[in-house]
GROMACS .gro file of C-alpha atoms in nm:
model
  354
    1ILE     CA    1   7.684  10.731  13.340
    2LEU     CA    2   7.601  10.552  13.017
    3TYR     CA    3   7.423  10.765  12.759
    4PHE     CA    4   7.254  10.612  12.452
    5SER     CA    5   7.159  10.818  12.149
    6THR     CA    6   7.134  10.809  11.770
    7VAL     CA    7   7.202  11.058  11.491
    8SER     CA    8   6.840  11.108  11.386
    9CYS     CA    9   6.717  11.181  11.743
   10THR     CA   10   6.650  11.553  11.793
   11ASP     CA   11   6.595  11.511  12.169
   12CYS     CA   12   6.939  11.348  12.196
   13SER     CA   13   7.113  11.670  12.091
   14GLU     CA   14   6.944  11.856  12.378
   15VAL     CA   15   7.054  11.590  12.624
   16LYS     CA   16   7.407  11.611  12.484
   17SER     CA   17   7.406  11.987  12.549
   18LEU     CA   18   7.303  11.920  12.909
   19LEU     CA   19   7.583  11.665  12.952
   20LYS     CA   20   7.836  11.912  12.812
   21LYS     CA   21   7.713  12.176  13.057
   22MET     CA   22   7.747  11.930  13.345
   23THR     CA   23   8.102  11.830  13.248
   24ASP     CA   24   8.198  12.198  13.215
   25GLU     CA   25   8.072  12.255  13.569
   26GLN     CA   26   8.225  11.944  13.727
   27THR     CA   27   8.474  11.970  14.010
   28THR     CA   28   8.741  11.736  14.143
   29LYS     CA   29   8.498  11.650  14.420
   30LYS     CA   30   8.227  11.542  14.181
   31PRO     CA   31   8.394  11.428  13.857
   32LEU     CA   32   8.158  11.307  13.586
   33VAL     CA   33   8.252  11.029  13.343
   34ILE     CA   34   8.016  10.988  13.048
   35HIS     CA   35   8.019  10.690  12.810
   36GLU     CA   36   7.816  10.775  12.501
   37PHE     CA   37   7.687  10.502  12.269
   38ASN     CA   38   7.531  10.556  11.926
   39ILE     CA   39   7.284  10.267  11.886
   40ALA     CA   40   7.340  10.263  11.508
   41GLU     CA   41   7.705  10.165  11.553
   42GLU     CA   42   7.853   9.820  11.612
   43ASP     CA   43   7.675   9.622  11.885
   44ASN     CA   44   7.565   9.917  12.098
   45VAL     CA   45   7.198   9.836  12.062
   46VAL     CA   46   7.267   9.489  12.201
   47LEU     CA   47   7.430   9.645  12.508
   48LEU     CA   48   7.127   9.872  12.541
   49GLN     CA   49   6.893   9.572  12.530
   50LYS     CA   50   7.096   9.408  12.805
   51LEU     CA   51   7.065   9.719  13.021
   52PHE     CA   52   6.690   9.723  12.955
   53SER     CA   53   6.683   9.371  13.099
   54ILE     CA   54   6.915   9.441  13.395
   55TYR     CA   55   6.728   9.757  13.499
   56GLY     CA   56   6.380   9.625  13.419
   57VAL     CA   57   6.306   9.917  13.187
   58ALA     CA   58   5.935   9.933  13.102
   59SER     CA   59   5.851   9.887  12.733
   60ASP     CA   60   5.721  10.244  12.701
   61LYS     CA   61   6.055  10.372  12.838
   62GLN     CA   62   6.274  10.170  12.599
   63GLN     CA   63   6.384  10.461  12.383
   64VAL     CA   64   6.661  10.712  12.322
   65PRO     CA   65   6.778  10.937  12.471
   66ILE     CA   66   6.829  10.732  12.785
   67VAL     CA   67   7.096  10.742  13.058
   68PHE     CA   68   7.189  10.471  13.309
   69PHE     CA   69   7.359  10.530  13.642
   70SER     CA   70   7.434  10.328  13.955
   71GLY     CA   71   7.083  10.348  14.101
   72GLY     CA   72   6.863  10.347  13.794
   73TYR     CA   73   6.793  10.521  13.467
   74LEU     CA   74   6.627  10.827  13.315
   75SER     CA   75   6.446  10.782  12.984
   76GLY     CA   76   6.335  11.051  12.742
   77LEU     CA   77   6.419  11.418  12.712
   78LYS     CA   78   6.188  11.536  12.991
   79ASP     CA   79   6.308  11.288  13.255
   80VAL     CA   80   6.675  11.339  13.172
   81THR     CA   81   6.671  11.718  13.164
   82GLN     CA   82   6.460  11.745  13.478
   83GLY     CA   83   6.632  11.480  13.687
   84LEU     CA   84   6.990  11.405  13.585
   85GLU     CA   85   7.163  11.721  13.706
   86GLN     CA   86   6.993  11.701  14.045
   87LYS     CA   87   7.093  11.336  14.091
   88TRP     CA   88   7.452  11.433  14.013
   89LYS     CA   89   7.444  11.707  14.274
   90ASP     CA   90   7.292  11.459  14.522
   91ASP     CA   91   7.578  11.209  14.458
   92GLU     CA   92   7.343  10.948  14.312
   93LEU     CA   93   7.555  10.887  14.000
   94THR     CA   94   7.845  10.710  14.172
   95GLY     CA   95   7.960  10.350  14.165
   96PHE     CA   96   7.860  10.252  13.812
   97ASN     CA   97   8.072   9.951  13.720
   98LEU     CA   98   8.093   9.947  13.340
   99GLU     CA   99   8.359   9.673  13.341
  100ASN     CA  100   8.126   9.423  13.510
  101ILE     CA  101   7.852   9.489  13.257
  102LEU     CA  102   8.086   9.453  12.959
  103SER     CA  103   8.286   9.157  13.095
  104ASP     CA  104   8.010   8.898  13.042
  105ASP     CA  105   7.850   9.081  12.753
  106ALA     CA  106   7.984   8.856  12.475
  107SER     CA  107   7.770   8.550  12.548
  108TRP     CA  108   7.460   8.763  12.603
  109LYS     CA  109   7.518   8.937  12.271
  110GLU     CA  110   7.557   8.609  12.084
  111GLU     CA  111   7.242   8.464  12.237
  112ASN     CA  112   7.036   8.769  12.144
  113LYS     CA  113   7.195   8.789  11.800
  114ASP     CA  114   7.101   8.428  11.729
  115GLN     CA  115   6.740   8.492  11.833
  116ALA     CA  116   6.719   8.811  11.627
  117SER     CA  117   6.885   8.644  11.328
  118PHE     CA  118   6.645   8.350  11.333
  119LYS     CA  119   6.339   8.578  11.344
  120THR     CA  120   6.482   8.796  11.069
  121TYR     CA  121   6.550   8.502  10.837
  122ILE     CA  122   6.202   8.361  10.899
  123GLY     CA  123   6.052   8.700  10.813
  124LEU     CA  124   6.261   8.729  10.497
  125ALA     CA  125   6.171   8.376  10.390
  126ALA     CA  126   5.800   8.448  10.436
  127ALA     CA  127   5.824   8.774  10.238
  128GLY     CA  128   6.023   8.601   9.964
  129PHE     CA  129   5.770   8.319   9.934
  130VAL     CA  130   5.480   8.565   9.908
  131ASN     CA  131   5.670   8.758   9.642
  132GLY     CA  132   5.735   8.432   9.460
  133VAL     CA  133   5.364   8.368   9.403
  134ASN     CA  134   5.332   8.703   9.226
  135PRO     CA  135   5.131   8.639   8.905
  136CYS     CA  136   5.380   8.847   8.702
  137GLY     CA  137   5.648   8.583   8.747
  138ALA     CA  138   5.411   8.286   8.723
  139SER     CA  139   5.266   8.396   8.389
  140MET     CA  140   5.611   8.421   8.224
  141LEU     CA  141   5.716   8.083   8.360
  142LEU     CA  142   5.394   7.916   8.247
  143MET     CA  143   5.436   8.055   7.896
  144LEU     CA  144   5.790   7.917   7.876
  145LEU     CA  145   5.689   7.576   8.011
  146ALA     CA  146   5.396   7.556   7.768
  147ALA     CA  147   5.633   7.616   7.475
  148ILE     CA  148   5.882   7.361   7.611
  149ALA     CA  149   5.615   7.097   7.674
  150MET     CA  150   5.480   7.132   7.319
  151SER     CA  151   5.830   7.094   7.175
  152GLY     CA  152   5.879   6.767   7.362
  153ARG     CA  153   6.183   6.884   7.557
  154SER     CA  154   6.249   6.832   7.927
  155VAL     CA  155   6.028   7.059   8.136
  156ILE     CA  156   6.219   6.990   8.459
  157LYS     CA  157   6.564   7.067   8.315
  158THR     CA  158   6.456   7.378   8.128
  159GLY     CA  159   6.247   7.500   8.422
  160CYS     CA  160   6.531   7.454   8.671
  161ALA     CA  161   6.775   7.630   8.435
  162TYR     CA  162   6.530   7.920   8.406
  163LEU     CA  163   6.502   7.936   8.787
  164ALA     CA  164   6.882   7.933   8.818
  165GLY     CA  165   6.888   8.243   8.601
  166LYS     CA  166   6.608   8.396   8.807
  167PHE     CA  167   6.794   8.325   9.133
  168THR     CA  168   7.114   8.478   8.992
  169ALA     CA  169   6.933   8.791   8.872
  170TYR     CA  170   6.742   8.858   9.192
  171PHE     CA  171   7.040   8.786   9.415
  172ALA     CA  172   7.260   9.021   9.211
  173MET     CA  173   6.994   9.295   9.195
  174GLY     CA  174   6.925   9.271   9.567
  175MET     CA  175   7.290   9.276   9.671
  176GLY     CA  176   7.360   9.560   9.429
  177LEU     CA  177   7.078   9.776   9.565
  178TYR     CA  178   7.167   9.695   9.926
  179LYS     CA  179   7.533   9.788   9.879
  180LEU     CA  180   7.437  10.101   9.688
  181PHE     CA  181   7.206  10.215   9.968
  182MET     CA  182   7.468  10.135  10.232
  183ALA     CA  183   7.751  10.300  10.037
  184ILE     CA  184   7.577  10.628   9.962
  185GLY     CA  185   7.345  10.624  10.245
  186HIS     CA  186   7.397  10.444  10.574
  187ASP     CA  187   7.489  10.767  10.754
  188ILE     CA  188   7.248  10.965  10.537
  189PHE     CA  189   6.970  10.715  10.598
  190LEU     CA  190   7.036  10.736  10.972
  191SER     CA  191   7.048  11.115  10.978
  192ILE     CA  192   6.713  11.149  10.798
  193SER     CA  193   6.567  10.819  10.911
  194ASN     CA  194   6.255  10.978  11.062
  195VAL     CA  195   6.165  11.140  10.729
  196LEU     CA  196   6.248  10.826  10.531
  197THR     CA  197   6.051  10.610  10.772
  198TRP     CA  198   5.735  10.811  10.712
  199ILE     CA  199   5.794  10.828  10.336
  200PHE     CA  200   5.845  10.453  10.296
  201ALA     CA  201   5.562  10.371  10.537
  202ALA     CA  202   5.330  10.593  10.329
  203VAL     CA  203   5.448  10.425  10.005
  204PHE     CA  204   5.389  10.078  10.151
  205PHE     CA  205   5.041  10.177  10.271
  206ILE     CA  206   4.958  10.308   9.921
  207LEU     CA  207   5.082   9.984   9.762
  208ALA     CA  208   4.878   9.783  10.012
  209ILE     CA  209   4.565   9.980   9.915
  210LEU     CA  210   4.636   9.930   9.543
  211TYR     CA  211   4.669   9.556   9.596
  212LEU     CA  212   4.343   9.556   9.792
  213ILE     CA  213   4.176   9.734   9.500
  214ASP     CA  214   4.320   9.468   9.267
  215PHE     CA  215   4.183   9.201   9.502
  216VAL     CA  216   3.833   9.349   9.469
  217ASN     CA  217   3.862   9.377   9.091
  218VAL     CA  218   3.985   9.017   9.057
  219LYS     CA  219   3.700   8.890   9.277
  220ARG     CA  220   3.462   9.067   9.041
  221LYS     CA  221   3.651   8.918   8.744
  222GLN     CA  222   3.730   9.267   8.616
  223TYR     CA  223   4.082   9.173   8.510
  224GLY     CA  224   4.120   9.478   8.286
  225LYS     CA  225   4.119   9.701   8.594
  226ILE     CA  226   4.419   9.531   8.758
  227ARG     CA  227   4.679   9.798   8.835
  228MET     CA  228   4.970   9.609   8.986
  229GLN     CA  229   5.107   9.415   8.691
  230LEU     CA  230   5.376   9.440   8.426
  231PRO     CA  231   5.324   9.709   8.158
  232THR     CA  232   5.168   9.575   7.836
  233ALA     CA  233   5.475   9.661   7.626
  234LEU     CA  234   5.706   9.473   7.863
  235ARG     CA  235   5.478   9.167   7.869
  236LYS     CA  236   5.479   9.162   7.489
  237TRP     CA  237   5.858   9.192   7.481
  238ASN     CA  238   5.892   8.902   7.728
  239HIS     CA  239   5.656   8.688   7.520
  240GLU     CA  240   5.873   8.743   7.214
  241ARG     CA  241   6.190   8.645   7.402
  242ILE     CA  242   6.024   8.329   7.532
  243GLU     CA  243   5.899   8.231   7.186
  244LYS     CA  244   6.247   8.271   7.037
  245ALA     CA  245   6.413   8.080   7.322
  246SER     CA  246   6.171   7.787   7.286
  247LYS     CA  247   6.282   7.738   6.925
  248ILE     CA  248   6.654   7.736   6.991
  249ASN     CA  249   6.872   7.431   6.917
  250ALA     CA  250   6.831   7.161   7.183
  251LYS     CA  251   7.200   7.162   7.285
  252TRP     CA  252   7.178   7.534   7.371
  253MET     CA  253   6.843   7.509   7.546
  254ILE     CA  254   6.975   7.492   7.906
  255PRO     CA  255   7.216   7.789   7.886
  256ALA     CA  256   6.951   7.980   7.688
  257ALA     CA  257   6.699   7.914   7.967
  258VAL     CA  258   6.945   8.048   8.227
  259VAL     CA  259   6.999   8.366   8.024
  260LEU     CA  260   6.624   8.396   7.967
  261GLY     CA  261   6.566   8.366   8.343
  262ILE     CA  262   6.807   8.654   8.403
  263VAL     CA  263   6.659   8.874   8.129
  264ILE     CA  264   6.294   8.810   8.220
  265SER     CA  265   6.367   8.866   8.592
  266ALA     CA  266   6.526   9.204   8.521
  267GLY     CA  267   6.206   9.322   8.351
  268GLU     CA  268   5.985   9.141   8.600
  269PHE     CA  269   6.144   9.350   8.876
  270PHE     CA  270   5.902   9.632   8.788
  271CYS     CA  271   5.629   9.413   8.935
  272THR     CA  272   5.802   9.199   9.199
  273GLY     CA  273   6.055   9.462   9.302
  274GLN     CA  274   5.808   9.642   9.529
  275VAL     CA  275   5.815   9.370   9.795
  276TYR     CA  276   6.186   9.313   9.734
  277LEU     CA  277   6.270   9.679   9.803
  278ALA     CA  278   6.061   9.663  10.119
  279ALA     CA  279   6.260   9.356  10.227
  280ILE     CA  280   6.590   9.538  10.159
  281LEU     CA  281   6.477   9.828  10.378
  282TYR     CA  282   6.381   9.573  10.642
  283MET     CA  283   6.737   9.435  10.625
  284MET     CA  284   6.880   9.785  10.662
  285LYS     CA  285   6.664   9.842  10.969
  286MET     CA  286   6.776   9.510  11.120
  287GLN     CA  287   7.139   9.595  11.047
  288GLN     CA  288   7.106   9.864  11.312
  289LYS     CA  289   7.016   9.595  11.568
  290MET     CA  290   7.259   9.315  11.485
  291LYS     CA  291   7.535   9.204  11.251
  292LEU     CA  292   7.313   9.066  10.978
  293GLN     CA  293   7.481   8.817  10.743
  294THR     CA  294   7.376   8.993  10.425
  295ASN     CA  295   7.469   8.717  10.180
  296ALA     CA  296   7.280   8.460  10.384
  297ALA     CA  297   6.980   8.692  10.415
  298PHE     CA  298   6.956   8.738  10.038
  299ILE     CA  299   7.005   8.366   9.975
  300VAL     CA  300   6.717   8.291  10.214
  301TYR     CA  301   6.491   8.551  10.052
  302VAL     CA  302   6.562   8.460   9.688
  303THR     CA  303   6.548   8.085   9.755
  304ALA     CA  304   6.206   8.124   9.918
  305MET     CA  305   6.101   8.342   9.625
  306CYS     CA  306   6.192   8.065   9.377
  307ILE     CA  307   6.009   7.788   9.566
  308PRO     CA  308   5.658   7.859   9.423
  309SER     CA  309   5.800   7.861   9.069
  310PHE     CA  310   5.985   7.535   9.135
  311LEU     CA  311   5.661   7.377   9.257
  312ILE     CA  312   5.490   7.488   8.933
  313VAL     CA  313   5.770   7.324   8.733
  314LEU     CA  314   5.728   6.998   8.929
  315VAL     CA  315   5.350   6.991   8.882
  316ILE     CA  316   5.374   7.054   8.507
  317GLU     CA  317   5.653   6.796   8.471
  318LYS     CA  318   5.426   6.539   8.634
  319THR     CA  319   5.089   6.632   8.481
  320LYS     CA  320   5.205   6.777   8.145
  321ASN     CA  321   4.903   7.007   8.177
  322VAL     CA  322   5.000   7.374   8.156
  323ILE     CA  323   4.643   7.496   8.096
  324ARG     CA  324   4.523   7.341   8.419
  325MET     CA  325   4.807   7.507   8.609
  326SER     CA  326   4.725   7.841   8.446
  327ASN     CA  327   4.363   7.807   8.553
  328LYS     CA  328   4.473   7.725   8.908
  329THR     CA  329   4.694   8.034   8.913
  330LEU     CA  330   4.395   8.242   8.806
  331GLU     CA  331   4.187   8.087   9.084
  332TRP     CA  332   4.456   8.174   9.339
  333LEU     CA  333   4.493   8.531   9.210
  334PRO     CA  334   4.250   8.691   9.463
  335ALA     CA  335   4.433   8.527   9.753
  336ILE     CA  336   4.769   8.633   9.610
  337LYS     CA  337   4.655   8.994   9.581
  338LEU     CA  338   4.511   8.992   9.934
  339VAL     CA  339   4.821   8.836  10.094
  340THR     CA  340   5.048   9.083   9.911
  341ALA     CA  341   4.839   9.370  10.045
  342ILE     CA  342   4.874   9.230  10.397
  343VAL     CA  343   5.252   9.200  10.352
  344PHE     CA  344   5.277   9.567  10.254
  345PHE     CA  345   5.063   9.667  10.552
  346MET     CA  346   5.301   9.468  10.774
  347PHE     CA  347   5.611   9.633  10.621
  348ALA     CA  348   5.449   9.976  10.671
  349MET     CA  349   5.373   9.902  11.035
  350PHE     CA  350   5.727   9.766  11.086
  351MET     CA  351   5.876  10.090  10.951
  352LEU     CA  352   5.668  10.294  11.198
  353ILE     CA  353   5.708  10.089  11.516
  354GLN     CA  354   6.081  10.003  11.494
   0.00000   0.00000   0.00000
């Protein structure tokens, strides 16, 4: 039989005890060979998905613990504990050909990996783009571009240099957090994944509600009641850095803009990092289902995140009108708050249903 489990599954330990009891009781007449697969390791979840397809497993039965044998499957603690031992005694567990299932598994895995990868990258790009329209980031960029435009320097060059710094900072912060979580926590995260799932889902629901409250306050033009924004002290500090950078010698303007992009992004993370952390947890969840190309995933996310800022740079380069762009950003603020709330609701639901 093939037995699928995972570390965080309490029912799986009871099934494992049953399997141990059965192997202890086996005879030469009825030998029992058990292949156990932890779905959090390697490509085991892909094999499980293939078996779901081969055996026509109903969606409400696609879970662990689950066992497959020659004539069918038993899903869930109740079905396994009540039926498996009897089927063994009735000789219904014979003739399972694992080699045939695994022999053509490579192409099936690749096909499903490609589909999962494409959907994952699309989801990350969408989340990154939404995070990129966050007013925290837009306000800092607009302030820099206003100072650059008034000084007569190139808006497009300075803006792109700033975005290069922003890309570098967010890519580095994301990869650093991801590797930290994986290094100290992949096994830990798996072992307490049920608890963490509920904790993060609750946090994302709370953030969604806070953004909905901000949406209502913005619609009423009560901007002083906005909760989800950079702290006043940090905004002031950023303003001072931007003012100093705008007065720097022209030949150092581009490298200074790159450094400024890195520095501002590090502080901006207090505001934009909420969605980013949710995306990193999403990547960790998907890593259990496929071999996610982490570098590519972060490049997709951060690139999408920089696109709204790049569009702002292009518009200001063409129109030379920063005030108009600022007013437009203020007009879009209710929609931005609402969409961000929806994104957090989606992340919360994803954490609960996966």
